[in-house]
JSON list of C-alpha atoms in Angstrom, two decimals:
[
{"chain": "A", "resi": 1, "resn": "MET", "atom": "CA", "xyz": [23.64, -9.50, 29.98]},
{"chain": "A", "resi": 2, "resn": "ILE", "atom": "CA", "xyz": [21.73, -7.69, 27.20]},
{"chain": "A", "resi": 3, "resn": "ARG", "atom": "CA", "xyz": [18.89, -9.95, 26.09]},
{"chain": "A", "resi": 4, "resn": "ILE", "atom": "CA", "xyz": [17.96, -9.38, 22.43]},
{"chain": "A", "resi": 5, "resn": "VAL", "atom": "CA", "xyz": [15.22, -10.47, 20.06]},
{"chain": "A", "resi": 6, "resn": "VAL", "atom": "CA", "xyz": [16.13, -10.31, 16.35]},
{"chain": "A", "resi": 7, "resn": "ALA", "atom": "CA", "xyz": [13.16, -9.74, 14.00]},
{"chain": "A", "resi": 8, "resn": "GLU", "atom": "CA", "xyz": [14.14, -9.93, 10.32]},
{"chain": "A", "resi": 9, "resn": "ASP", "atom": "CA", "xyz": [12.34, -11.76, 7.54]},
{"chain": "A", "resi": 10, "resn": "MET", "atom": "CA", "xyz": [15.42, -12.64, 5.46]},
{"chain": "A", "resi": 11, "resn": "HIS", "atom": "CA", "xyz": [16.80, -15.87, 6.91]},
{"chain": "A", "resi": 12, "resn": "MET", "atom": "CA", "xyz": [20.43, -15.31, 5.97]},
{"chain": "A", "resi": 13, "resn": "ILE", "atom": "CA", "xyz": [20.54, -11.78, 7.38]},
{"chain": "A", "resi": 14, "resn": "ARG", "atom": "CA", "xyz": [18.68, -12.77, 10.56]},
{"chain": "A", "resi": 15, "resn": "THR", "atom": "CA", "xyz": [20.92, -15.74, 11.33]},
{"chain": "A", "resi": 16, "resn": "ALA", "atom": "CA", "xyz": [24.08, -13.76, 10.51]},
{"chain": "A", "resi": 17, "resn": "MET", "atom": "CA", "xyz": [23.06, -10.95, 12.88]},
{"chain": "A", "resi": 18, "resn": "ALA", "atom": "CA", "xyz": [22.12, -13.41, 15.59]},
{"chain": "A", "resi": 19, "resn": "ALA", "atom": "CA", "xyz": [25.46, -15.20, 15.23]},
{"chain": "A", "resi": 20, "resn": "LEU", "atom": "CA", "xyz": [27.32, -11.88, 15.35]},
{"chain": "A", "resi": 21, "resn": "ILE", "atom": "CA", "xyz": [25.49, -10.80, 18.49]},
{"chain": "A", "resi": 22, "resn": "GLU", "atom": "CA", "xyz": [26.10, -14.16, 20.17]},
{"chain": "A", "resi": 23, "resn": "THR", "atom": "CA", "xyz": [29.89, -13.74, 19.74]},
{"chain": "A", "resi": 24, "resn": "GLU", "atom": "CA", "xyz": [29.81, -10.55, 21.79]},
{"chain": "A", "resi": 25, "resn": "GLU", "atom": "CA", "xyz": [30.42, -10.72, 25.51]},
{"chain": "A", "resi": 26, "resn": "GLY", "atom": "CA", "xyz": [27.44, -9.48, 27.47]},
{"chain": "A", "resi": 27, "resn": "MET", "atom": "CA", "xyz": [24.89, -10.06, 24.69]},
{"chain": "A", "resi": 28, "resn": "GLU", "atom": "CA", "xyz": [22.48, -12.94, 24.19]},
{"chain": "A", "resi": 29, "resn": "VAL", "atom": "CA", "xyz": [19.87, -13.61, 21.48]},
{"chain": "A", "resi": 30, "resn": "VAL", "atom": "CA", "xyz": [16.78, -14.93, 23.26]},
{"chain": "A", "resi": 31, "resn": "GLY", "atom": "CA", "xyz": [14.50, -15.16, 20.23]},
{"chain": "A", "resi": 32, "resn": "GLU", "atom": "CA", "xyz": [14.20, -14.74, 16.48]},
{"chain": "A", "resi": 33, "resn": "ALA", "atom": "CA", "xyz": [11.20, -13.80, 14.33]},
{"chain": "A", "resi": 34, "resn": "ASP", "atom": "CA", "xyz": [10.72, -13.82, 10.57]},
{"chain": "A", "resi": 35, "resn": "ARG", "atom": "CA", "xyz": [7.33, -12.05, 10.58]},
{"chain": "A", "resi": 36, "resn": "GLY", "atom": "CA", "xyz": [6.16, -8.83, 12.18]},
{"chain": "A", "resi": 37, "resn": "ASP", "atom": "CA", "xyz": [2.91, -10.30, 13.45]},
{"chain": "A", "resi": 38, "resn": "VAL", "atom": "CA", "xyz": [4.69, -12.78, 15.77]},
{"chain": "A", "resi": 39, "resn": "VAL", "atom": "CA", "xyz": [7.08, -10.32, 17.41]},
{"chain": "A", "resi": 40, "resn": "LEU", "atom": "CA", "xyz": [4.79, -9.16, 20.20]},
{"chain": "A", "resi": 41, "resn": "ASP", "atom": "CA", "xyz": [4.05, -12.71, 21.43]},
{"chain": "A", "resi": 42, "resn": "LEU", "atom": "CA", "xyz": [7.75, -13.57, 21.22]},
{"chain": "A", "resi": 43, "resn": "VAL", "atom": "CA", "xyz": [8.66, -10.51, 23.27]},
{"chain": "A", "resi": 44, "resn": "ARG", "atom": "CA", "xyz": [6.05, -11.35, 25.89]},
{"chain": "A", "resi": 45, "resn": "ARG", "atom": "CA", "xyz": [7.47, -14.88, 26.19]},
{"chain": "A", "resi": 46, "resn": "THR", "atom": "CA", "xyz": [11.17, -13.99, 26.26]},
{"chain": "A", "resi": 47, "resn": "ARG", "atom": "CA", "xyz": [11.15, -10.55, 27.95]},
{"chain": "A", "resi": 48, "resn": "PRO", "atom": "CA", "xyz": [14.18, -9.14, 26.09]},
{"chain": "A", "resi": 49, "resn": "ASP", "atom": "CA", "xyz": [15.91, -5.89, 26.97]},
{"chain": "A", "resi": 50, "resn": "LEU", "atom": "CA", "xyz": [16.09, -4.92, 23.32]},
{"chain": "A", "resi": 51, "resn": "VAL", "atom": "CA", "xyz": [14.41, -5.77, 20.01]},
{"chain": "A", "resi": 52, "resn": "LEU", "atom": "CA", "xyz": [16.33, -5.44, 16.75]},
{"chain": "A", "resi": 53, "resn": "LEU", "atom": "CA", "xyz": [13.49, -4.90, 14.31]},
{"chain": "A", "resi": 54, "resn": "ASP", "atom": "CA", "xyz": [13.45, -4.88, 10.50]},
{"chain": "A", "resi": 55, "resn": "LEU", "atom": "CA", "xyz": [11.39, -2.03, 9.06]},
{"chain": "A", "resi": 56, "resn": "ASP", "atom": "CA", "xyz": [9.88, -4.08, 6.22]},
{"chain": "A", "resi": 57, "resn": "MET", "atom": "CA", "xyz": [8.49, -7.48, 7.20]},
{"chain": "A", "resi": 58, "resn": "PRO", "atom": "CA", "xyz": [5.50, -9.60, 6.21]},
{"chain": "A", "resi": 59, "resn": "GLY", "atom": "CA", "xyz": [2.59, -9.83, 8.62]},
{"chain": "A", "resi": 60, "resn": "ALA", "atom": "CA", "xyz": [3.17, -6.40, 10.16]},
{"chain": "A", "resi": 61, "resn": "ASP", "atom": "CA", "xyz": [5.71, -3.74, 9.28]},
{"chain": "A", "resi": 62, "resn": "GLY", "atom": "CA", "xyz": [8.28, -2.39, 11.70]},
{"chain": "A", "resi": 63, "resn": "LEU", "atom": "CA", "xyz": [6.34, 0.78, 12.50]},
{"chain": "A", "resi": 64, "resn": "THR", "atom": "CA", "xyz": [3.24, -1.25, 13.44]},
{"chain": "A", "resi": 65, "resn": "VAL", "atom": "CA", "xyz": [5.31, -3.55, 15.65]},
{"chain": "A", "resi": 66, "resn": "LEU", "atom": "CA", "xyz": [7.06, -0.55, 17.21]},
{"chain": "A", "resi": 67, "resn": "ALA", "atom": "CA", "xyz": [3.70, 0.88, 18.26]},
{"chain": "A", "resi": 68, "resn": "GLN", "atom": "CA", "xyz": [2.80, -2.46, 19.85]},
{"chain": "A", "resi": 69, "resn": "LEU", "atom": "CA", "xyz": [6.11, -2.71, 21.71]},
{"chain": "A", "resi": 70, "resn": "THR", "atom": "CA", "xyz": [6.05, 0.83, 23.07]},
{"chain": "A", "resi": 71, "resn": "ALA", "atom": "CA", "xyz": [2.74, 0.01, 24.76]},
{"chain": "A", "resi": 72, "resn": "GLU", "atom": "CA", "xyz": [4.23, -2.98, 26.59]},
{"chain": "A", "resi": 73, "resn": "THR", "atom": "CA", "xyz": [5.16, -3.04, 30.29]},
{"chain": "A", "resi": 74, "resn": "PRO", "atom": "CA", "xyz": [8.03, -3.51, 30.77]},
{"chain": "A", "resi": 75, "resn": "ARG", "atom": "CA", "xyz": [8.86, -1.86, 27.49]},
{"chain": "A", "resi": 76, "resn": "PRO", "atom": "CA", "xyz": [11.85, -3.27, 25.61]},
{"chain": "A", "resi": 77, "resn": "ARG", "atom": "CA", "xyz": [14.16, -0.85, 23.85]},
{"chain": "A", "resi": 78, "resn": "VAL", "atom": "CA", "xyz": [13.73, -0.98, 20.06]},
{"chain": "A", "resi": 79, "resn": "VAL", "atom": "CA", "xyz": [16.31, -0.53, 17.30]},
{"chain": "A", "resi": 80, "resn": "ILE", "atom": "CA", "xyz": [14.93, -0.46, 13.76]},
{"chain": "A", "resi": 81, "resn": "LEU", "atom": "CA", "xyz": [17.13, -1.88, 11.05]},
{"chain": "A", "resi": 82, "resn": "THR", "atom": "CA", "xyz": [16.50, -0.88, 7.45]},
{"chain": "A", "resi": 83, "resn": "ALA", "atom": "CA", "xyz": [18.09, -1.16, 4.02]},
{"chain": "A", "resi": 84, "resn": "VAL", "atom": "CA", "xyz": [16.62, 2.17, 2.90]},
{"chain": "A", "resi": 85, "resn": "GLY", "atom": "CA", "xyz": [15.97, 4.94, 5.39]},
{"chain": "A", "resi": 86, "resn": "ARG", "atom": "CA", "xyz": [12.82, 6.66, 4.11]},
{"chain": "A", "resi": 87, "resn": "PRO", "atom": "CA", "xyz": [12.68, 10.10, 5.78]},
{"chain": "A", "resi": 88, "resn": "ALA", "atom": "CA", "xyz": [8.97, 9.87, 6.58]},
{"chain": "A", "resi": 89, "resn": "ALA", "atom": "CA", "xyz": [9.45, 6.45, 8.21]},
{"chain": "A", "resi": 90, "resn": "VAL", "atom": "CA", "xyz": [12.37, 7.79, 10.27]},
{"chain": "A", "resi": 91, "resn": "ARG", "atom": "CA", "xyz": [10.29, 10.73, 11.52]},
{"chain": "A", "resi": 92, "resn": "THR", "atom": "CA", "xyz": [7.33, 8.46, 12.32]},
{"chain": "A", "resi": 93, "resn": "ALA", "atom": "CA", "xyz": [9.55, 6.03, 14.21]},
{"chain": "A", "resi": 94, "resn": "LEU", "atom": "CA", "xyz": [11.20, 8.82, 16.20]},
{"chain": "A", "resi": 95, "resn": "THR", "atom": "CA", "xyz": [7.81, 10.26, 17.10]},
{"chain": "A", "resi": 96, "resn": "ALA", "atom": "CA", "xyz": [6.65, 6.79, 18.16]},
{"chain": "A", "resi": 97, "resn": "GLY", "atom": "CA", "xyz": [9.62, 6.45, 20.51]},
{"chain": "A", "resi": 98, "resn": "VAL", "atom": "CA", "xyz": [12.14, 4.26, 18.70]},
{"chain": "A", "resi": 99, "resn": "ASP", "atom": "CA", "xyz": [15.47, 4.07, 20.52]},
{"chain": "A", "resi": 100, "resn": "GLY", "atom": "CA", "xyz": [17.68, 3.50, 17.50]},
{"chain": "A", "resi": 101, "resn": "PHE", "atom": "CA", "xyz": [17.66, 3.50, 13.71]},
{"chain": "A", "resi": 102, "resn": "ILE", "atom": "CA", "xyz": [20.55, 1.75, 11.94]},
{"chain": "A", "resi": 103, "resn": "LEU", "atom": "CA", "xyz": [21.13, 1.04, 8.25]},
{"chain": "A", "resi": 104, "resn": "LYS", "atom": "CA", "xyz": [21.74, -2.56, 7.18]},
{"chain": "A", "resi": 105, "resn": "SER", "atom": "CA", "xyz": [24.77, -1.33, 5.27]},
{"chain": "A", "resi": 106, "resn": "ALA", "atom": "CA", "xyz": [26.46, -0.22, 8.50]},
{"chain": "A", "resi": 107, "resn": "PRO", "atom": "CA", "xyz": [29.63, -2.08, 9.56]},
{"chain": "A", "resi": 108, "resn": "ALA", "atom": "CA", "xyz": [29.16, -4.85, 12.14]},
{"chain": "A", "resi": 109, "resn": "ALA", "atom": "CA", "xyz": [31.03, -2.85, 14.78]},
{"chain": "A", "resi": 110, "resn": "GLU", "atom": "CA", "xyz": [28.62, 0.07, 14.30]},
{"chain": "A", "resi": 111, "resn": "LEU", "atom": "CA", "xyz": [25.64, -2.23, 14.79]},
{"chain": "A", "resi": 112, "resn": "LEU", "atom": "CA", "xyz": [27.07, -3.73, 17.98]},
{"chain": "A", "resi": 113, "resn": "ASP", "atom": "CA", "xyz": [28.09, -0.33, 19.36]},
{"chain": "A", "resi": 114, "resn": "GLY", "atom": "CA", "xyz": [24.60, 0.94, 18.57]},
{"chain": "A", "resi": 115, "resn": "LEU", "atom": "CA", "xyz": [22.97, -1.95, 20.43]},
{"chain": "A", "resi": 116, "resn": "ARG", "atom": "CA", "xyz": [25.17, -1.33, 23.47]},
{"chain": "A", "resi": 117, "resn": "ALA", "atom": "CA", "xyz": [24.40, 2.38, 23.40]},
{"chain": "A", "resi": 118, "resn": "VAL", "atom": "CA", "xyz": [20.64, 1.81, 23.18]},
{"chain": "A", "resi": 119, "resn": "ALA", "atom": "CA", "xyz": [20.79, -0.80, 25.96]},
{"chain": "A", "resi": 120, "resn": "SER", "atom": "CA", "xyz": [22.53, 1.78, 28.16]},
{"chain": "A", "resi": 121, "resn": "GLY", "atom": "CA", "xyz": [19.72, 4.28, 27.59]},
{"chain": "A", "resi": 122, "resn": "ARG", "atom": "CA", "xyz": [21.02, 6.39, 24.73]},
{"chain": "A", "resi": 123, "resn": "ARG", "atom": "CA", "xyz": [19.26, 7.02, 21.41]},
{"chain": "A", "resi": 124, "resn": "VAL", "atom": "CA", "xyz": [21.16, 6.06, 18.25]},
{"chain": "A", "resi": 125, "resn": "LEU", "atom": "CA", "xyz": [20.37, 7.42, 14.79]},
{"chain": "A", "resi": 126, "resn": "ALA", "atom": "CA", "xyz": [22.63, 6.99, 11.77]},
{"chain": "A", "resi": 127, "resn": "PRO", "atom": "CA", "xyz": [23.79, 10.49, 10.70]},
{"chain": "A", "resi": 128, "resn": "ASP", "atom": "CA", "xyz": [22.60, 10.01, 7.10]},
{"chain": "A", "resi": 129, "resn": "LEU", "atom": "CA", "xyz": [19.11, 9.12, 8.32]},
{"chain": "A", "resi": 130, "resn": "ALA", "atom": "CA", "xyz": [18.97, 12.10, 10.69]},
{"chain": "A", "resi": 131, "resn": "ALA", "atom": "CA", "xyz": [20.00, 14.49, 7.90]},
{"chain": "A", "resi": 132, "resn": "ALA", "atom": "CA", "xyz": [17.47, 13.08, 5.45]},
{"chain": "A", "resi": 133, "resn": "ALA", "atom": "CA", "xyz": [14.65, 13.28, 8.00]},
{"chain": "A", "resi": 134, "resn": "VAL", "atom": "CA", "xyz": [15.38, 16.95, 8.65]},
{"chain": "A", "resi": 135, "resn": "VAL", "atom": "CA", "xyz": [16.13, 18.05, 5.08]},
{"chain": "A", "resi": 136, "resn": "ASN", "atom": "CA", "xyz": [13.18, 16.37, 3.40]},
{"chain": "A", "resi": 137, "resn": "GLY", "atom": "CA", "xyz": [10.66, 17.49, 5.98]},
{"chain": "A", "resi": 138, "resn": "ASP", "atom": "CA", "xyz": [6.95, 16.81, 5.80]},
{"chain": "A", "resi": 139, "resn": "SER", "atom": "CA", "xyz": [5.23, 15.94, 2.55]},
{"chain": "A", "resi": 140, "resn": "PRO", "atom": "CA", "xyz": [4.48, 18.93, 0.32]},
{"chain": "A", "resi": 141, "resn": "LEU", "atom": "CA", "xyz": [1.61, 16.97, -1.24]},
{"chain": "A", "resi": 142, "resn": "THR", "atom": "CA", "xyz": [-2.02, 17.37, -0.27]},
{"chain": "A", "resi": 143, "resn": "ALA", "atom": "CA", "xyz": [-3.92, 14.20, 0.58]},
{"chain": "A", "resi": 144, "resn": "ARG", "atom": "CA", "xyz": [-5.66, 14.24, -2.82]},
{"chain": "A", "resi": 145, "resn": "GLU", "atom": "CA", "xyz": [-2.38, 14.81, -4.69]},
{"chain": "A", "resi": 146, "resn": "ALA", "atom": "CA", "xyz": [-0.85, 11.88, -2.83]},
{"chain": "A", "resi": 147, "resn": "ASP", "atom": "CA", "xyz": [-3.85, 9.68, -3.74]},
{"chain": "A", "resi": 148, "resn": "VAL", "atom": "CA", "xyz": [-3.55, 10.57, -7.42]},
{"chain": "A", "resi": 149, "resn": "LEU", "atom": "CA", "xyz": [0.22, 10.04, -7.50]},
{"chain": "A", "resi": 150, "resn": "ALA", "atom": "CA", "xyz": [-0.03, 6.75, -5.64]},
{"chain": "A", "resi": 151, "resn": "LEU", "atom": "CA", "xyz": [-2.38, 5.45, -8.32]},
{"chain": "A", "resi": 152, "resn": "VAL", "atom": "CA", "xyz": [0.04, 6.60, -11.03]},
{"chain": "A", "resi": 153, "resn": "GLY", "atom": "CA", "xyz": [2.71, 4.63, -9.20]},
{"chain": "A", "resi": 154, "resn": "LYS", "atom": "CA", "xyz": [0.52, 1.53, -9.46]},
{"chain": "A", "resi": 155, "resn": "GLY", "atom": "CA", "xyz": [0.28, 1.98, -13.22]},
{"chain": "A", "resi": 156, "resn": "ALA", "atom": "CA", "xyz": [-3.21, 3.48, -13.39]},
{"chain": "A", "resi": 157, "resn": "ALA", "atom": "CA", "xyz": [-4.07, 5.66, -16.39]},
{"chain": "A", "resi": 158, "resn": "VAL", "atom": "CA", "xyz": [-5.84, 9.02, -16.09]},
{"chain": "A", "resi": 159, "resn": "PRO", "atom": "CA", "xyz": [-9.33, 7.61, -16.86]},
{"chain": "A", "resi": 160, "resn": "ASP", "atom": "CA", "xyz": [-8.86, 4.89, -14.23]},
{"chain": "A", "resi": 161, "resn": "ILE", "atom": "CA", "xyz": [-7.68, 7.41, -11.62]},
{"chain": "A", "resi": 162, "resn": "ALA", "atom": "CA", "xyz": [-10.62, 9.68, -12.41]},
{"chain": "A", "resi": 163, "resn": "ALA", "atom": "CA", "xyz": [-13.08, 6.82, -11.96]},
{"chain": "A", "resi": 164, "resn": "ALA", "atom": "CA", "xyz": [-11.44, 5.54, -8.77]},
{"chain": "A", "resi": 165, "resn": "LEU", "atom": "CA", "xyz": [-11.36, 8.97, -7.11]},
{"chain": "A", "resi": 166, "resn": "HIS", "atom": "CA", "xyz": [-14.65, 10.27, -8.58]},
{"chain": "A", "resi": 167, "resn": "LEU", "atom": "CA", "xyz": [-12.91, 13.14, -10.38]},
{"chain": "A", "resi": 168, "resn": "SER", "atom": "CA", "xyz": [-13.00, 14.39, -13.93]},
{"chain": "A", "resi": 169, "resn": "GLU", "atom": "CA", "xyz": [-10.10, 13.46, -16.17]},
{"chain": "A", "resi": 170, "resn": "GLY", "atom": "CA", "xyz": [-9.22, 17.13, -16.49]},
{"chain": "A", "resi": 171, "resn": "THR", "atom": "CA", "xyz": [-9.00, 17.49, -12.72]},
{"chain": "A", "resi": 172, "resn": "VAL", "atom": "CA", "xyz": [-6.69, 14.48, -12.51]},
{"chain": "A", "resi": 173, "resn": "ARG", "atom": "CA", "xyz": [-4.43, 15.98, -15.20]},
{"chain": "A", "resi": 174, "resn": "ASN", "atom": "CA", "xyz": [-4.39, 19.28, -13.29]},
{"chain": "A", "resi": 175, "resn": "TYR", "atom": "CA", "xyz": [-3.38, 17.48, -10.09]},
{"chain": "A", "resi": 176, "resn": "LEU", "atom": "CA", "xyz": [-0.59, 15.66, -11.91]},
{"chain": "A", "resi": 177, "resn": "THR", "atom": "CA", "xyz": [0.72, 18.84, -13.52]},
{"chain": "A", "resi": 178, "resn": "GLY", "atom": "CA", "xyz": [0.74, 20.52, -10.11]},
{"chain": "A", "resi": 179, "resn": "VAL", "atom": "CA", "xyz": [2.51, 17.59, -8.47]},
{"chain": "A", "resi": 180, "resn": "VAL", "atom": "CA", "xyz": [5.23, 17.46, -11.13]},
{"chain": "A", "resi": 181, "resn": "ASP", "atom": "CA", "xyz": [5.83, 21.21, -10.65]},
{"chain": "A", "resi": 182, "resn": "LYS", "atom": "CA", "xyz": [5.68, 21.01, -6.85]},
{"chain": "A", "resi": 183, "resn": "LEU", "atom": "CA", "xyz": [8.24, 18.21, -6.67]},
{"chain": "A", "resi": 184, "resn": "ASP", "atom": "CA", "xyz": [10.41, 19.77, -9.39]},
{"chain": "A", "resi": 185, "resn": "ALA", "atom": "CA", "xyz": [10.15, 16.45, -11.21]},
{"chain": "A", "resi": 186, "resn": "ARG", "atom": "CA", "xyz": [10.94, 15.75, -14.86]},
{"chain": "A", "resi": 187, "resn": "SER", "atom": "CA", "xyz": [7.84, 13.65, -15.41]},
{"chain": "A", "resi": 188, "resn": "ARG", "atom": "CA", "xyz": [5.00, 11.85, -13.64]},
{"chain": "A", "resi": 189, "resn": "THR", "atom": "CA", "xyz": [7.23, 8.81, -13.26]},
{"chain": "A", "resi": 190, "resn": "ASP", "atom": "CA", "xyz": [9.95, 10.96, -11.71]},
{"chain": "A", "resi": 191, "resn": "ALA", "atom": "CA", "xyz": [7.37, 12.49, -9.35]},
{"chain": "A", "resi": 192, "resn": "VAL", "atom": "CA", "xyz": [6.37, 9.00, -8.21]},
{"chain": "A", "resi": 193, "resn": "ARG", "atom": "CA", "xyz": [10.03, 8.12, -7.62]},
{"chain": "A", "resi": 194, "resn": "ILE", "atom": "CA", "xyz": [10.63, 11.29, -5.58]},
{"chain": "A", "resi": 195, "resn": "ALA", "atom": "CA", "xyz": [7.50, 10.82, -3.49]},
{"chain": "A", "resi": 196, "resn": "GLU", "atom": "CA", "xyz": [8.16, 7.13, -2.84]},
{"chain": "A", "resi": 197, "resn": "SER", "atom": "CA", "xyz": [11.80, 7.70, -1.86]},
{"chain": "A", "resi": 198, "resn": "ASN", "atom": "CA", "xyz": [10.70, 10.27, 0.70]},
{"chain": "A", "resi": 199, "resn": "GLY", "atom": "CA", "xyz": [7.86, 8.15, 2.06]},
{"chain": "A", "resi": 200, "resn": "TRP", "atom": "CA", "xyz": [5.19, 10.62, 0.91]},
{"chain": "A", "resi": 201, "resn": "ILE", "atom": "CA", "xyz": [3.12, 7.98, -0.90]}
]
């Protein structure tokens, strides 16, 4: 019997996944969590074989919870479930030792097959996620460029960014011009979109 904890903050999705898993022979849901910061205690109480973990949850995100779970003994296998596979998050999770990464848009059969595969010791990664993680690579932005662009993404104007980062307004504009060119973006807004979609800011 594969004992599974389902950690997903959206009630409808969590209960639907748990119900789906419960219909499968050889699988049992031993716990459910709607917040990342309660997963570790739940795992310690229920001792599952596998944790199906949402990447974006309140309390603690999936990558934080993954780091906690990989330090546990015995260590449960972990499959991260996500609606949007950000390449940087995929690479971080793989480096941290995740056992599987499945998109929420995957068919039910793919999810169940993935859980069985991970429980048997194999690593499962949706092909689209693997390709994106390789193609997009590491961030081309410097730490300062990422700081500046992140503030643009929050709606900050050049004077505000300059004050927050202790830079001159001219320096901020130079950073932004460089970032737009580096990301081959059409505008600052487009640069923010590109960087956010790749997990660079």
